Coordinates of C-alpha atoms and ligand atoms in Angstrom, one line a residue:
M23 CA 107.3 134.4 72.6
K24 CA 104.4 133.2 74.7
P25 CA 105.2 131.7 78.2
T26 CA 105.5 127.9 78.1
K27 CA 102.2 126.1 78.9
I28 CA 102.3 122.3 78.5
L29 CA 99.4 119.9 77.9
V30 CA 100.0 116.3 78.9
T31 CA 97.4 113.8 77.5
G32 CA 97.2 110.3 79.2
A33 CA 98.8 111.9 82.3
N34 CA 97.3 109.3 84.6
G35 CA 99.3 106.5 82.9
Q36 CA 102.5 104.7 84.0
I37 CA 104.7 107.2 82.3
G38 CA 102.3 110.2 82.4
R39 CA 102.3 110.4 86.2
V40 CA 106.1 110.6 86.5
L41 CA 106.6 112.8 83.4
T42 CA 104.0 115.3 84.5
E43 CA 105.7 115.6 87.9
K44 CA 109.1 116.1 86.3
L45 CA 107.8 118.7 83.8
R46 CA 106.3 120.6 86.8
E47 CA 109.7 120.6 88.5
V48 CA 111.2 122.0 85.4
H49 CA 108.5 124.5 84.3
G50 CA 106.5 125.2 87.4
K51 CA 103.3 123.4 88.6
E52 CA 100.8 125.8 87.0
S53 CA 102.6 125.6 83.6
V54 CA 101.8 121.9 83.2
L55 CA 98.1 120.8 82.7
A56 CA 97.5 117.1 83.3
T57 CA 94.6 115.5 81.4
D58 CA 93.2 112.0 81.1
I59 CA 89.9 110.1 81.1
H60 CA 90.8 108.9 84.7
K61 CA 91.2 111.4 87.5
L62 CA 94.7 111.3 89.0
E63 CA 94.8 110.4 92.7
G64 CA 96.2 112.9 95.2
D65 CA 97.3 116.5 94.5
H66 CA 97.7 116.6 90.8
E67 CA 96.2 120.0 90.0
P68 CA 96.0 121.5 87.5
Y69 CA 94.0 118.7 86.0
Q70 CA 91.2 118.5 83.4
F71 CA 89.2 115.6 82.1
L72 CA 90.0 115.2 78.4
D73 CA 88.9 112.3 76.2
I74 CA 91.3 112.6 73.4
L75 CA 88.6 111.4 71.0
N76 CA 86.7 114.7 71.6
P77 CA 88.3 117.3 69.3
Q78 CA 86.0 120.1 70.5
R79 CA 87.1 119.7 74.1
L80 CA 90.8 119.5 73.0
R81 CA 90.4 122.8 71.2
E82 CA 88.7 124.4 74.2
I83 CA 91.5 123.3 76.5
L84 CA 94.2 124.6 74.1
A85 CA 92.5 127.9 74.0
D86 CA 91.5 128.3 77.6
H87 CA 95.0 127.4 78.9
D88 CA 97.1 129.1 76.2
I89 CA 98.9 125.8 75.6
T90 CA 102.3 126.1 73.7
Q91 CA 103.5 122.5 74.0
I92 CA 101.8 119.1 73.9
Y93 CA 103.1 115.8 75.3
H94 CA 100.6 113.3 73.7
L95 CA 100.9 110.2 75.8
A96 CA 97.3 108.9 75.7
A97 CA 97.2 105.4 74.1
I98 CA 96.0 101.8 74.5
L99 CA 99.1 99.6 74.8
S100 CA 100.1 96.4 73.0
A101 CA 98.3 93.7 75.1
N102 CA 95.1 95.6 75.9
G103 CA 95.0 96.9 72.3
E104 CA 94.3 93.4 71.0
W105 CA 91.0 93.1 72.8
N106 CA 89.5 96.0 70.7
P107 CA 91.5 96.7 67.6
M108 CA 89.2 99.4 66.2
K109 CA 89.0 101.4 69.5
T110 CA 92.8 101.1 69.7
W111 CA 93.3 102.5 66.2
N112 CA 90.9 105.3 67.1
V113 CA 92.7 106.3 70.3
N114 CA 96.2 105.7 69.1
L115 CA 96.0 107.0 65.5
N116 CA 92.8 108.9 64.7
A117 CA 93.2 110.9 67.9
L118 CA 96.8 111.7 67.0
L119 CA 95.6 113.3 63.8
T120 CA 93.1 115.3 65.8
V121 CA 96.0 116.5 68.0
F122 CA 98.1 117.3 64.9
E123 CA 95.4 119.4 63.3
A124 CA 94.7 121.3 66.6
A125 CA 98.5 121.8 67.0
R126 CA 98.6 123.5 63.6
E127 CA 95.5 125.6 64.3
F128 CA 96.8 126.8 67.7
E129 CA 100.4 127.2 66.5
I130 CA 101.8 124.8 69.1
Q131 CA 105.5 125.3 69.4
K132 CA 106.6 121.7 70.3
M133 CA 105.0 118.3 70.4
F134 CA 106.1 114.9 71.8
F135 CA 104.9 111.6 70.5
P136 CA 106.0 108.4 72.3
S137 CA 106.6 105.6 69.9
T138 CA 107.7 102.1 70.9
I139 CA 109.7 98.9 70.2
A140 CA 106.3 97.5 69.1
V141 CA 106.8 99.1 65.7
F142 CA 109.2 96.2 65.0
G143 CA 108.0 92.9 63.7
N144 CA 109.0 89.5 62.6
T145 CA 110.9 90.8 59.5
T146 CA 113.0 93.2 61.6
P147 CA 116.6 92.1 62.5
R148 CA 116.4 91.1 66.1
L149 CA 119.9 92.0 67.5
N150 CA 121.2 95.5 67.9
T151 CA 118.3 96.7 65.7
A152 CA 119.3 99.7 63.7
Q153 CA 117.2 102.9 63.3
D154 CA 115.9 102.3 59.8
V155 CA 114.8 98.7 59.4
P156 CA 111.9 96.8 57.9
L157 CA 108.8 97.4 60.1
L158 CA 106.0 94.9 59.9
P159 CA 104.3 95.1 63.3
N160 CA 101.8 92.4 64.1
T161 CA 99.7 94.2 66.9
V162 CA 97.2 97.0 66.2
Y163 CA 99.2 99.0 68.8
G164 CA 102.4 98.5 66.8
I165 CA 100.6 99.4 63.5
S166 CA 99.2 102.5 65.0
K167 CA 102.5 103.7 66.4
A168 CA 104.5 102.9 63.2
T169 CA 101.8 104.9 61.2
G170 CA 101.9 107.6 63.9
E171 CA 105.7 108.0 63.3
L172 CA 105.1 108.5 59.6
W173 CA 102.5 111.2 60.4
C174 CA 105.1 112.9 62.7
N175 CA 107.5 113.1 59.8
Y176 CA 104.7 114.4 57.5
Y177 CA 103.6 117.2 59.8
H178 CA 107.2 118.3 60.3
Q179 CA 108.0 118.3 56.6
R180 CA 104.7 119.6 55.3
Y181 CA 103.8 122.1 58.0
G182 CA 107.0 122.7 60.0
L183 CA 105.5 121.3 63.2
D184 CA 108.3 120.8 65.7
V185 CA 107.3 117.2 66.7
R186 CA 109.8 114.9 68.4
S187 CA 109.5 111.2 69.1
L188 CA 111.2 108.3 70.9
R189 CA 110.8 104.6 70.5
Y190 CA 110.6 103.7 74.2
P191 CA 111.6 100.1 75.2
G192 CA 109.6 98.5 78.1
I193 CA 109.5 101.0 80.9
I194 CA 110.0 99.9 84.5
G195 CA 109.4 102.2 87.5
W196 CA 108.4 102.1 91.2
Q197 CA 106.2 105.2 91.0
S198 CA 103.3 103.8 88.9
L199 CA 101.8 100.6 87.6
P200 CA 101.9 99.7 83.9
G201 CA 98.7 99.9 81.9
G202 CA 98.3 96.8 79.7
G203 CA 101.5 96.2 77.8
T204 CA 103.5 93.1 77.0
T205 CA 106.5 94.3 79.1
D206 CA 104.3 94.8 82.2
Y207 CA 105.8 91.6 83.8
A208 CA 109.0 93.4 84.5
V209 CA 107.2 95.8 86.9
E210 CA 104.8 93.2 88.3
I211 CA 107.7 90.9 89.2
Y212 CA 109.1 93.3 91.8
H213 CA 105.8 93.9 93.5
E214 CA 105.0 90.2 93.6
A215 CA 108.5 89.3 94.8
L216 CA 108.0 91.6 97.8
K217 CA 104.4 90.8 98.4
H218 CA 104.3 87.0 97.9
G219 CA 107.9 85.9 97.3
E220 CA 106.8 84.4 94.0
Y221 CA 105.6 85.4 90.5
K222 CA 103.9 83.6 87.6
C223 CA 105.3 85.1 84.5
F224 CA 103.2 85.4 81.3
L225 CA 106.3 85.2 79.1
A226 CA 108.7 82.3 78.6
K227 CA 111.9 82.4 80.6
D228 CA 114.2 83.1 77.7
T229 CA 112.2 86.0 76.1
R230 CA 114.8 88.8 75.8
L231 CA 113.4 92.3 75.4
P232 CA 114.8 95.9 75.5
M233 CA 113.9 97.6 78.7
M234 CA 114.6 100.9 80.5
Y235 CA 114.3 102.4 84.0
M236 CA 111.8 105.2 84.4
E237 CA 114.3 107.8 85.4
D238 CA 116.3 107.2 82.2
A239 CA 113.1 107.4 80.1
I240 CA 112.1 110.7 81.7
N241 CA 115.6 112.1 81.2
A242 CA 115.6 111.0 77.6
T243 CA 112.2 112.7 77.0
I244 CA 113.2 116.0 78.6
S245 CA 116.7 116.0 76.9
L246 CA 115.1 115.3 73.5
M247 CA 112.5 118.1 74.0
E248 CA 115.1 120.6 75.2
A249 CA 117.7 119.8 72.5
P250 CA 118.3 122.7 70.1
M251 CA 116.4 122.4 66.8
D252 CA 119.6 121.8 64.8
K253 CA 120.4 118.7 66.8
I254 CA 117.1 116.9 65.9
H255 CA 117.7 115.0 62.6
L256 CA 114.8 112.5 62.9
R257 CA 111.2 113.5 63.2
Y258 CA 109.9 109.9 63.6
G259 CA 110.9 107.8 66.6
Y260 CA 114.5 107.8 67.7
N261 CA 115.7 104.3 68.8
L262 CA 116.4 104.4 72.5
S263 CA 118.2 101.7 74.5
A264 CA 119.4 101.0 78.0
M265 CA 119.4 97.3 78.8
S266 CA 118.0 93.9 77.5
F267 CA 117.1 90.9 79.7
T268 CA 114.9 87.8 80.0
P269 CA 112.4 86.9 82.7
E270 CA 115.0 84.4 84.0
E271 CA 117.7 87.0 84.3
I272 CA 115.5 89.6 86.1
A273 CA 114.4 86.8 88.5
E274 CA 118.1 85.9 89.2
E275 CA 118.8 89.6 90.0
I276 CA 115.9 89.8 92.4
K277 CA 117.1 86.5 94.1
K278 CA 120.3 88.4 95.1
H279 CA 118.0 90.4 97.4
I280 CA 115.3 87.9 98.1
P281 CA 117.0 84.5 98.0
D282 CA 113.7 82.5 98.4
F283 CA 112.0 84.2 95.5
K284 CA 110.4 81.7 93.0
I285 CA 109.4 82.3 89.5
T286 CA 107.2 80.1 87.3
Y287 CA 106.3 80.5 83.6
E288 CA 102.9 80.3 81.9
P289 CA 103.2 82.1 78.6
D290 CA 99.9 83.4 77.2
Y291 CA 98.9 85.4 74.1
R292 CA 101.4 88.0 75.0
Q293 CA 104.3 85.6 74.2
A294 CA 103.6 85.9 70.4
I295 CA 103.7 89.7 70.7
A296 CA 107.0 89.7 72.7
S297 CA 108.5 87.2 70.3
S298 CA 107.8 89.5 67.3
W299 CA 109.8 92.4 68.9
T300 CA 113.5 92.7 68.8
E301 CA 116.0 91.8 71.6
S302 CA 118.4 94.7 71.6
I303 CA 118.5 98.2 70.0
D304 CA 121.2 100.3 68.4
D305 CA 120.4 103.9 69.6
S306 CA 123.5 105.5 68.2
K307 CA 121.5 108.2 66.3
A308 CA 120.0 109.4 69.7
R309 CA 123.5 109.4 71.2
D310 CA 125.1 111.2 68.3
D311 CA 122.3 113.8 67.7
W312 CA 121.4 115.0 71.2
G313 CA 123.8 113.2 73.6
W314 CA 121.5 110.5 75.0
K315 CA 123.2 108.1 77.5
P316 CA 121.3 105.8 80.0
K317 CA 122.3 105.6 83.7
Y318 CA 120.7 102.3 84.8
D319 CA 121.4 98.7 84.0
L320 CA 119.6 95.6 85.4
E321 CA 121.6 95.5 88.6
S322 CA 121.3 99.2 89.5
M323 CA 117.6 99.3 88.5
T324 CA 116.8 96.3 90.7
N325 CA 118.6 97.9 93.7
D326 CA 116.6 101.1 93.2
M327 CA 113.2 99.4 92.6
L328 CA 113.5 97.3 95.7
L329 CA 114.7 100.2 97.8
H330 CA 111.6 102.2 96.9
L331 CA 109.0 99.4 96.9
K332 CA 110.1 97.6 100.2
P333 CA 108.4 100.1 102.5
L334 CA 105.1 99.5 100.7
Y335 CA 105.1 95.8 101.6
S336 CA 106.8 95.7 105.0
Ligands
NAD413 P1 99.3 103.7 80.2 O1 98.4 102.7 79.6 O2 99.8 103.5 81.6 O3 98.6 105.1 80.2 C1 97.9 105.6 79.1 C2 96.9 106.6 79.6 O4 96.1 107.0 78.5 C3 95.9 106.1 80.7 O5 96.0 106.9 81.8 C4 94.6 106.1 80.0 O6 93.5 106.5 81.0 C5 94.8 107.2 79.0 N1 93.8 107.1 77.9 C6 93.4 106.0 77.3 N2 92.4 106.4 76.4 C7 92.3 107.7 76.5 C8 91.4 108.6 75.8 N3 90.5 108.2 74.9 N4 91.6 109.9 76.1 C9 92.5 110.4 77.0 N5 93.3 109.5 77.7 C10 93.2 108.2 77.4 O7 100.5 104.0 79.2 P2 102.0 104.5 79.5 O8 102.8 103.3 79.8 O9 102.0 105.6 80.5 O10 102.5 105.0 78.1 C11 102.4 106.4 77.7 C12 102.8 106.5 76.3 O11 104.1 105.9 76.1 C13 101.9 105.7 75.4 O12 101.7 106.4 74.2 C14 102.6 104.4 75.1 O13 102.3 103.9 73.8 C15 104.1 104.9 75.1 N6 105.0 103.8 75.5 C16 105.0 103.2 76.7 C17 105.8 102.2 77.1 C18 105.9 101.5 78.4 O14 106.6 100.6 78.6 N7 105.1 102.0 79.4 C19 106.8 101.7 76.1 C20 106.7 102.3 74.8 C21 105.9 103.3 74.5
LIG414 N1 105.7 98.5 77.0 C1 104.9 98.6 75.9 C2 104.0 97.5 75.7 O1 104.4 96.4 76.2 C3 105.8 98.8 74.6 O2 105.3 99.9 73.9 O3 103.0 97.6 75.1

């Protein structure tokens, strides 16, 4: 068995920065290669520039670094994706196929593909959404991720590739800023509350969405990837859940710490995207198969976010 060498694509993103650090804690710094089209700030070596649309460079990196596992995070998210649908499809889906083919060629042992609640659409039951439901996503991001899930299943069934996937809810963390999604408001609101004492939200006050604290998302990812093979019964995205709230509810939670905090609402094009997603998720398959359990709810997440962000703004 070759020693574990992990490639992370999109390592400079909101999740990539934190996941790369955690993987380095688990496997050792030199065993995790961060790649992105943007250089990571600070000491993030080893790092290589990798545009995931460049198959030749991907193959060179897999060969030069003896890569055995790939965490393929590079993507364009739901809100930004709508500005250039064809580019989004290329980065999110065509590049995934490039990674799959290279994974076969280089006999990659394990691969992670992050999916999303954006695979759901207006025909999906909105409450306690089950694992297998109608998917009719209405963003190019959602279409690319729903299709990506099907390709995960295909590469596992056809070629035996050990690919694993999660449908992340909106991820909230203090360590990094979000990169152009519809759930970004739930990170921005903490920064603006501390910086200016007010926030103008781009979603309506009663828009309920599934969300998760970063620490839980990272733990879920590592647990899924470390689970024994016989525990993994789904090769497309496992539903994953921790909490659901509205902009009004998160604002109320912040007011417990910053009583003068004010929120106003000015919904924009992202409202239609959020309204097409579901409100809460049934993740019993993840819980039953590999023992998933979240740690944070809205209250404990808010305490921890403000604890970490306060020093930045005081
Ligand atoms: P992000 O937008 O913060 O980061 C994406 C990274 O991909 C960026 O650093 C960007 O530079 C990089 N990238 C874009 N185009 C690239 C290219 N051509 N080649 C190489 N890199 C490229 O996203 P994130 O929030 O960190 O999300 C990581 C993954 O998790 C994505 O696949 C996303 O779909 C998924 N996800 C995220 C959330 C969330 O709330 N953050 C929720 C569900 C799923
Ligand atoms: N948080 C992501 C987004 O809003 C969901 O995948 O795009």
